[in-house]
PDB file of C-alpha atoms in Angstrom:
ATOM      1  CA  MET A  54      -0.111   0.538  -0.431  1.00  0.00           C
ATOM      2  CA  ILE A  55       2.678   2.337   0.987  1.00  0.00           C
ATOM      3  CA  GLU A  56       4.507   1.392  -1.871  1.00  0.00           C
ATOM      4  CA  ALA A  57       1.843   2.694  -4.179  1.00  0.00           C
ATOM      5  CA  LEU A  58       1.034   5.705  -2.534  1.00  0.00           C
ATOM      6  CA  ALA A  59       4.948   6.058  -2.819  1.00  0.00           C
ATOM      7  CA  GLY A  60       5.044   6.847  -6.430  1.00  0.00           C
ATOM      8  CA  VAL A  61       2.106   9.273  -6.985  1.00  0.00           C
ATOM      9  CA  SER A  62       2.882  12.510  -8.072  1.00  0.00           C
ATOM     10  CA  ALA A  63       0.195  14.982  -7.872  1.00  0.00           C
ATOM     11  CA  ILE A  64      -0.111  18.491  -9.591  1.00  0.00           C
ATOM     12  CA  ALA A  65      -2.299  20.540  -7.195  1.00  0.00           C
ATOM     13  CA  GLY A  66      -3.347  23.254  -9.263  1.00  0.00           C
ATOM     14  CA  GLY A  67      -6.842  24.754 -10.280  1.00  0.00           C
ATOM     15  CA  ASN A  68      -8.309  21.525 -12.255  1.00  0.00           C
ATOM     16  CA  GLY A  69      -7.641  19.110  -9.391  1.00  0.00           C
ATOM     17  CA  VAL A  70      -5.437  16.580  -8.455  1.00  0.00           C
ATOM     18  CA  GLN A  71      -3.578  14.798 -11.907  1.00  0.00           C
ATOM     19  CA  LEU A  72      -2.159  11.484 -11.945  1.00  0.00           C
ATOM     20  CA  SER A  73       1.479  10.698 -14.134  1.00  0.00           C
ATOM     21  CA  THR A  74       1.467   7.840 -16.343  1.00  0.00           C
ATOM     22  CA  ALA A  75       4.150   6.094 -14.232  1.00  0.00           C
ATOM     23  CA  ALA A  76       2.465   6.426 -11.163  1.00  0.00           C
ATOM     24  CA  MET A  77      -0.861   4.935 -12.359  1.00  0.00           C
ATOM     25  CA  THR A  78       1.133   2.303 -13.974  1.00  0.00           C
ATOM     26  CA  GLU A  79       3.333   1.626  -9.865  1.00  0.00           C
ATOM     27  CA  THR A  80      -0.659   2.681  -8.802  1.00  0.00           C
ATOM     28  CA  ALA A  81      -1.523  -1.405 -10.757  1.00  0.00           C
ATOM     29  CA  LYS A  82       1.884  -3.464 -10.362  1.00  0.00           C
ATOM     30  CA  THR A  83       1.435  -3.243  -6.608  1.00  0.00           C
ATOM     31  CA  GLN A  84      -2.292  -3.113  -6.018  1.00  0.00           C
ATOM     32  CA  GLY A  85      -2.530  -7.068  -6.837  1.00  0.00           C
ATOM     33  CA  THR A  86      -5.132  -9.353  -7.824  1.00  0.00           C
ATOM     34  CA  SER A  87      -8.934  -7.694  -7.633  1.00  0.00           C
ATOM     35  CA  PHE A  88     -11.919  -8.806  -4.930  1.00  0.00           C
ATOM     36  CA  ALA A  89     -13.267 -10.163  -8.128  1.00  0.00           C
ATOM     37  CA  GLU A  90     -10.252 -12.144  -8.459  1.00  0.00           C
ATOM     38  CA  ALA A  91      -9.657 -12.968  -4.664  1.00  0.00           C
ATOM     39  CA  ILE A  92     -13.446 -14.099  -4.227  1.00  0.00           C
ATOM     40  CA  GLN A  93     -13.740 -16.434  -7.642  1.00  0.00           C
ATOM     41  CA  SER A  94     -10.108 -17.872  -6.624  1.00  0.00           C
ATOM     42  CA  THR A  95     -11.640 -18.703  -2.783  1.00  0.00           C
ATOM     43  CA  ALA A  96     -14.880 -19.954  -4.704  1.00  0.00           C
ATOM     44  CA  ALA A  97     -12.959 -22.213  -7.578  1.00  0.00           C
ATOM     45  CA  GLN A  98     -11.010 -23.223  -4.478  1.00  0.00           C
ATOM     46  CA  THR A  99     -13.764 -24.885  -2.128  1.00  0.00           C
ATOM     47  CA  LEU A 100     -15.638 -26.557  -5.623  1.00  0.00           C
ATOM     48  CA  GLU A 101     -11.957 -28.280  -5.660  1.00  0.00           C
ATOM     49  CA  GLN A 102     -12.143 -29.822  -2.910  1.00  0.00           C
ATOM     50  CA  VAL A 103     -16.060 -30.890  -2.504  1.00  0.00           C
ATOM     51  CA  GLN A 104     -14.989 -32.116  -5.797  1.00  0.00           C
ATOM     52  CA  GLN A 105     -11.997 -33.799  -4.457  1.00  0.00           C
ATOM     53  CA  SER A 106     -13.205 -35.422  -1.260  1.00  0.00           C
ATOM     54  CA  GLU A 107     -16.381 -36.551  -3.649  1.00  0.00           C
ATOM     55  CA  GLN A 108     -13.532 -38.455  -5.799  1.00  0.00           C
ATOM     56  CA  MET A 109     -12.106 -39.860  -2.257  1.00  0.00           C
ATOM     57  CA  SER A 110     -15.512 -41.387  -1.543  1.00  0.00           C
ATOM     58  CA  MET A 111     -15.466 -43.151  -4.775  1.00  0.00           C
ATOM     59  CA  ALA A 112     -12.403 -44.102  -4.087  1.00  0.00           C
ATOM     60  CA  ALA A 113     -13.362 -45.334  -0.635  1.00  0.00           C
ATOM     61  CA  MET A 114     -16.330 -47.669  -2.215  1.00  0.00           C
ATOM     62  CA  HIS A 115     -14.609 -49.673  -4.566  1.00  0.00           C
ATOM     63  CA  GLY A 116     -11.961 -50.235  -1.800  1.00  0.00           C
ATOM     64  CA  GLN A 117      -8.904 -48.456  -2.813  1.00  0.00           C
ATOM     65  CA  THR A 118      -7.851 -45.847  -0.120  1.00  0.00           C
ATOM     66  CA  SER A 119      -8.310 -45.414   3.072  1.00  0.00           C
ATOM     67  CA  LEU A 120     -10.954 -44.138   5.594  1.00  0.00           C
ATOM     68  CA  GLN A 121      -8.604 -42.025   7.391  1.00  0.00           C
ATOM     69  CA  GLU A 122      -8.001 -40.568   3.921  1.00  0.00           C
ATOM     70  CA  VAL A 123     -11.492 -39.718   2.967  1.00  0.00           C
ATOM     71  CA  VAL A 124     -12.289 -38.500   6.798  1.00  0.00           C
ATOM     72  CA  GLN A 125      -9.220 -36.120   6.204  1.00  0.00           C
ATOM     73  CA  ALA A 126     -10.917 -34.718   3.265  1.00  0.00           C
ATOM     74  CA  THR A 127     -14.012 -33.718   4.021  1.00  0.00           C
ATOM     75  CA  VAL A 128     -13.388 -32.911   6.939  1.00  0.00           C
ATOM     76  CA  GLN A 129     -11.438 -30.248   4.801  1.00  0.00           C
ATOM     77  CA  ALA A 130     -14.148 -29.650   1.930  1.00  0.00           C
ATOM     78  CA  GLU A 131     -16.319 -28.979   5.186  1.00  0.00           C
ATOM     79  CA  VAL A 132     -14.023 -26.256   6.713  1.00  0.00           C
ATOM     80  CA  ALA A 133     -14.142 -25.423   2.743  1.00  0.00           C
ATOM     81  CA  VAL A 134     -17.216 -24.762   2.144  1.00  0.00           C
ATOM     82  CA  GLU A 135     -18.327 -22.993   5.758  1.00  0.00           C
ATOM     83  CA  THR A 136     -15.387 -20.543   5.078  1.00  0.00           C
ATOM     84  CA  ALA A 137     -17.699 -20.252   1.952  1.00  0.00           C
ATOM     85  CA  LEU A 138     -20.690 -19.412   3.485  1.00  0.00           C
ATOM     86  CA  SER A 139     -19.430 -16.932   5.734  1.00  0.00           C
ATOM     87  CA  ILE A 140     -17.552 -14.703   3.227  1.00  0.00           C
ATOM     88  CA  ARG A 141     -21.386 -15.147   1.495  1.00  0.00           C
ATOM     89  CA  ASN A 142     -23.015 -14.185   4.299  1.00  0.00           C
ATOM     90  CA  LYS A 143     -20.736 -11.676   5.729  1.00  0.00           C
ATOM     91  CA  LEU A 144     -21.086 -10.650   1.704  1.00  0.00           C
ATOM     92  CA  ILE A 145     -24.840  -9.906   2.127  1.00  0.00           C
ATOM     93  CA  GLU A 146     -25.068  -8.157   5.125  1.00  0.00           C
ATOM     94  CA  SER A 147     -23.083  -5.585   3.753  1.00  0.00           C
ATOM     95  CA  TYR A 148     -24.589  -5.079   0.895  1.00  0.00           C
ATOM     96  CA  GLN A 149     -27.830  -4.676   3.153  1.00  0.00           C
ATOM     97  CA  GLU A 150     -25.963  -2.491   5.614  1.00  0.00           C
ATOM     98  CA  ILE A 151     -25.004  -0.252   1.932  1.00  0.00           C
ATOM     99  CA  MET A 152     -28.686  -0.185   1.287  1.00  0.00           C
ATOM    100  CA  ARG A 153     -30.128   1.108   4.075  1.00  0.00           C
ATOM    101  CA  MET A 154     -27.529   4.068   3.968  1.00  0.00           C
ATOM    102  CA  PRO A 155     -28.923   7.371   3.357  1.00  0.00           C
ATOM    103  CA  VAL A 156     -28.567   9.102   0.364  1.00  0.00           C
TER     104      VAL A 156
END
């Protein structure tokens, strides 16, 4: 965050603040992933863990894996789903709070 602000060159004139091209490029480099990308990545990881848990369960039914591995995969999937639901609930709560704000 500090590095992104360090490259900003502001010109205080009658028009307000203007950013140089170099400052905008530096800010874009240090910014990282967007909020939407982070949410999408989390959703993809959750889906992957749930699918892995299902595959482990199927493998256990065919006798190809141990019960301990199935339990570990199931617990990991459960934690991932609970985390995703918590994030979803917080997003909905935040949205509702924003909608209640007076304009």
